[in-house]
């Protein structure tokens, strides 16, 4: 069983050259571990080595000198019993198939991807289990903008796994003076929360583009949380997970800042851009665009009431006018505020 503390130097791989993978790799390297970050592009890996920064995703941020960028997958994971997978959902399975034969049994595989596989309802932990055998699985999710992590803003996240020793190990590997890691055993709930919140960042971005005030943003975030909890319960997750960092914490963050790619997509759509043009302008993966399709279809299939999801879907994919959809939302049935209560 892998154990770690500040005096033990471990070989650790991070698969993915995006902003969050880079931020996590930087923390691990600063904590004294043998840290390898795999990037698909050999040119980008070379550029990161030469400049000491990731100029595409975190320009101007100097990374720890011990962080090793490489495009050689075998070299990246050689000897590693802890591997973080920070790959967009559309490429996640393909990368796992490549790396699985290179991993030793009992390797800790930690997904940091907040999305759902395209054209299916597989979360990233499902893919980790399906594409590997004998591995120890966990997910990392929370209110974490990469730019703020590398700027040493006080930040917290959640490591979720049914493997308590894995949670303890990852807490030790990632903990720093400004980065705190809480644990959870609800892998499905934590991962589902990370995927769902991206949807609602799109609608708050639209609201901001239309000049809505804070009353409106508060309304959207609160009702979004109610939808998330209803859906989670119907899918078998613990709805109480959604009142923690991975749920409401990440929801508030993503719905309140233009550092969120999904928020920026919604903002551009609210300003009149077509969805495809908005996504192209962002230039990075906005997971919520794929997630909204999947959640809308699943909610319809299992009969979960999700009016905001239906509204966003109507705007993005049925090309209905935003004012018309808003009017329908505001004229809908007025129901109970809080669906959950604690009775003594």
mmCIF file of N, CA, C and O in Angstrom, residues 140-175:
data_model
loop_
_atom_site.group_PDB
_atom_site.id
_atom_site.type_symbol
_atom_site.label_atom_id
_atom_site.label_comp_id
_atom_site.label_asym_id
_atom_site.label_seq_id
_atom_site.Cartn_x
_atom_site.Cartn_y
_atom_site.Cartn_z
ATOM 1 N N UNK A 140 -10.960 13.645 -8.133
ATOM 2 C CA UNK A 140 -10.633 14.907 -7.472
ATOM 3 C C UNK A 140 -11.517 15.986 -8.073
ATOM 4 O O UNK A 140 -11.531 16.181 -9.295
ATOM 5 N N UNK A 141 -12.269 16.687 -7.231
ATOM 6 C CA UNK A 141 -13.193 17.697 -7.751
ATOM 7 C C UNK A 141 -13.470 18.734 -6.682
ATOM 8 O O UNK A 141 -13.527 18.428 -5.492
ATOM 9 N N UNK A 142 -13.673 19.978 -7.119
ATOM 10 C CA UNK A 142 -13.982 21.044 -6.177
ATOM 11 C C UNK A 142 -13.924 22.392 -6.852
ATOM 12 O O UNK A 142 -13.707 22.497 -8.066
ATOM 13 N N UNK A 143 -14.087 23.469 -6.097
ATOM 14 C CA UNK A 143 -14.070 24.827 -6.648
ATOM 15 C C UNK A 143 -12.635 25.298 -6.889
ATOM 16 O O UNK A 143 -12.055 26.023 -6.073
ATOM 17 N N UNK A 144 -12.091 24.906 -8.023
ATOM 18 C CA UNK A 144 -10.650 25.067 -8.253
ATOM 19 C C UNK A 144 -10.344 25.668 -9.616
ATOM 20 O O UNK A 144 -10.258 24.946 -10.613
ATOM 21 N N UNK A 145 -10.151 26.976 -9.693
ATOM 22 C CA UNK A 145 -9.630 27.583 -10.909
ATOM 23 C C UNK A 145 -8.114 27.444 -10.900
ATOM 24 O O UNK A 145 -7.450 27.847 -9.932
ATOM 25 N N UNK A 146 -7.565 26.909 -11.981
ATOM 26 C CA UNK A 146 -6.127 26.650 -12.039
ATOM 27 C C UNK A 146 -5.305 27.925 -11.851
ATOM 28 O O UNK A 146 -4.275 27.923 -11.167
ATOM 29 N N UNK A 147 -5.753 29.022 -12.449
ATOM 30 C CA UNK A 147 -4.992 30.276 -12.347
ATOM 31 C C UNK A 147 -4.869 30.745 -10.902
ATOM 32 O O UNK A 147 -3.843 31.322 -10.510
ATOM 33 N N UNK A 148 -5.890 30.497 -10.105
ATOM 34 C CA UNK A 148 -5.834 30.908 -8.706
ATOM 35 C C UNK A 148 -5.003 29.935 -7.871
ATOM 36 O O UNK A 148 -4.344 30.336 -6.911
ATOM 37 N N UNK A 149 -5.019 28.661 -8.238
ATOM 38 C CA UNK A 149 -4.185 27.687 -7.531
ATOM 39 C C UNK A 149 -2.713 28.044 -7.680
ATOM 40 O O UNK A 149 -1.968 28.097 -6.699
ATOM 41 N N UNK A 150 -2.269 28.292 -8.923
ATOM 42 C CA UNK A 150 -0.843 28.585 -9.141
ATOM 43 C C UNK A 150 -0.462 29.956 -8.609
ATOM 44 O O UNK A 150 0.722 30.231 -8.378
ATOM 45 N N UNK A 151 -1.459 30.829 -8.375
ATOM 46 C CA UNK A 151 -1.185 32.136 -7.759
ATOM 47 C C UNK A 151 -1.209 32.051 -6.239
ATOM 48 O O UNK A 151 -1.105 33.071 -5.553
ATOM 49 N N UNK A 152 -1.346 30.819 -5.715
ATOM 50 C CA UNK A 152 -1.328 30.558 -4.279
ATOM 51 C C UNK A 152 -2.481 31.219 -3.528
ATOM 52 O O UNK A 152 -2.331 31.623 -2.373
ATOM 53 N N UNK A 153 -3.652 31.311 -4.178
ATOM 54 C CA UNK A 153 -4.845 31.716 -3.454
ATOM 55 C C UNK A 153 -5.311 30.537 -2.609
ATOM 56 O O UNK A 153 -5.194 29.383 -3.025
ATOM 57 N N UNK A 154 -5.843 30.815 -1.426
ATOM 58 C CA UNK A 154 -6.307 29.729 -0.564
ATOM 59 C C UNK A 154 -7.433 28.963 -1.261
ATOM 60 O O UNK A 154 -8.421 29.548 -1.692
ATOM 61 N N UNK A 155 -7.248 27.648 -1.361
ATOM 62 C CA UNK A 155 -8.132 26.800 -2.155
ATOM 63 C C UNK A 155 -8.318 25.459 -1.455
ATOM 64 O O UNK A 155 -7.424 24.984 -0.753
ATOM 65 N N UNK A 156 -9.497 24.857 -1.665
ATOM 66 C CA UNK A 156 -9.737 23.512 -1.149
ATOM 67 C C UNK A 156 -10.403 22.676 -2.227
ATOM 68 O O UNK A 156 -11.053 23.202 -3.134
ATOM 69 N N UNK A 157 -10.240 21.377 -2.127
ATOM 70 C CA UNK A 157 -10.847 20.449 -3.080
ATOM 71 C C UNK A 157 -11.244 19.181 -2.350
ATOM 72 O O UNK A 157 -11.060 19.061 -1.133
ATOM 73 N N UNK A 158 -11.801 18.222 -3.089
ATOM 74 C CA UNK A 158 -12.267 16.960 -2.500
ATOM 75 C C UNK A 158 -11.658 15.783 -3.242
ATOM 76 O O UNK A 158 -11.700 15.727 -4.470
ATOM 77 N N UNK A 159 -11.079 14.842 -2.497
ATOM 78 C CA UNK A 159 -10.672 13.566 -3.067
ATOM 79 C C UNK A 159 -11.720 12.543 -2.638
ATOM 80 O O UNK A 159 -12.010 12.392 -1.446
ATOM 81 N N UNK A 160 -12.329 11.880 -3.605
ATOM 82 C CA UNK A 160 -13.391 10.917 -3.321
ATOM 83 C C UNK A 160 -12.967 9.518 -3.739
ATOM 84 O O UNK A 160 -12.524 9.305 -4.861
ATOM 85 N N UNK A 161 -13.101 8.582 -2.821
ATOM 86 C CA UNK A 161 -12.808 7.185 -3.102
ATOM 87 C C UNK A 161 -13.368 6.341 -1.974
ATOM 88 O O UNK A 161 -13.484 6.811 -0.834
ATOM 89 N N UNK A 162 -13.729 5.098 -2.288
ATOM 90 C CA UNK A 162 -14.115 4.160 -1.239
ATOM 91 C C UNK A 162 -12.885 3.593 -0.541
ATOM 92 O O UNK A 162 -12.997 2.911 0.472
ATOM 93 N N UNK A 163 -11.716 3.890 -1.080
ATOM 94 C CA UNK A 163 -10.432 3.438 -0.550
ATOM 95 C C UNK A 163 -9.892 4.530 0.379
ATOM 96 O O UNK A 163 -9.350 5.542 -0.064
ATOM 97 N N UNK A 164 -10.047 4.336 1.685
ATOM 98 C CA UNK A 164 -9.651 5.367 2.646
ATOM 99 C C UNK A 164 -8.149 5.650 2.601
ATOM 100 O O UNK A 164 -7.717 6.795 2.758
ATOM 101 N N UNK A 165 -7.347 4.605 2.384
ATOM 102 C CA UNK A 165 -5.897 4.792 2.322
ATOM 103 C C UNK A 165 -5.517 5.642 1.116
ATOM 104 O O UNK A 165 -4.597 6.456 1.179
ATOM 105 N N UNK A 166 -6.221 5.453 0.000
ATOM 106 C CA UNK A 166 -5.978 6.293 -1.181
ATOM 107 C C UNK A 166 -6.260 7.751 -0.846
ATOM 108 O O UNK A 166 -5.458 8.639 -1.186
ATOM 109 N N UNK A 167 -7.386 8.022 -0.200
ATOM 110 C CA UNK A 167 -7.725 9.405 0.159
ATOM 111 C C UNK A 167 -6.637 10.026 1.023
ATOM 112 O O UNK A 167 -6.220 11.175 0.787
ATOM 113 N N UNK A 168 -6.167 9.276 1.996
ATOM 114 C CA UNK A 168 -5.124 9.794 2.884
ATOM 115 C C UNK A 168 -3.842 10.084 2.111
ATOM 116 O O UNK A 168 -3.188 11.119 2.312
ATOM 117 N N UNK A 169 -3.475 9.197 1.205
ATOM 118 C CA UNK A 169 -2.266 9.384 0.406
ATOM 119 C C UNK A 169 -2.363 10.640 -0.456
ATOM 120 O O UNK A 169 -1.434 11.450 -0.504
ATOM 121 N N UNK A 170 -3.487 10.824 -1.134
ATOM 122 C CA UNK A 170 -3.640 11.980 -2.010
ATOM 123 C C UNK A 170 -3.692 13.267 -1.201
ATOM 124 O O UNK A 170 -3.165 14.316 -1.624
ATOM 125 N N UNK A 171 -4.285 13.214 -0.021
ATOM 126 C CA UNK A 171 -4.275 14.396 0.847
ATOM 127 C C UNK A 171 -2.846 14.806 1.188
ATOM 128 O O UNK A 171 -2.504 15.997 1.180
ATOM 129 N N UNK A 172 -1.999 13.839 1.453
ATOM 130 C CA UNK A 172 -0.600 14.148 1.794
ATOM 131 C C UNK A 172 0.180 14.642 0.575
ATOM 132 O O UNK A 172 0.987 15.569 0.675
ATOM 133 N N UNK A 173 -0.064 14.017 -0.569
ATOM 134 C CA UNK A 173 0.669 14.374 -1.790
ATOM 135 C C UNK A 173 0.366 15.810 -2.230
ATOM 136 O O UNK A 173 1.253 16.533 -2.686
ATOM 137 N N UNK A 174 -0.896 16.228 -2.086
ATOM 138 C CA UNK A 174 -1.323 17.517 -2.626
ATOM 139 C C UNK A 174 -1.344 18.662 -1.614
ATOM 140 O O UNK A 174 -1.396 19.828 -2.001
ATOM 141 N N UNK A 175 -1.336 18.333 -0.338
ATOM 142 C CA UNK A 175 -1.489 19.394 0.659
ATOM 143 C C UNK A 175 -0.333 20.389 0.609
ATOM 144 O O UNK A 175 0.833 20.017 0.484
#
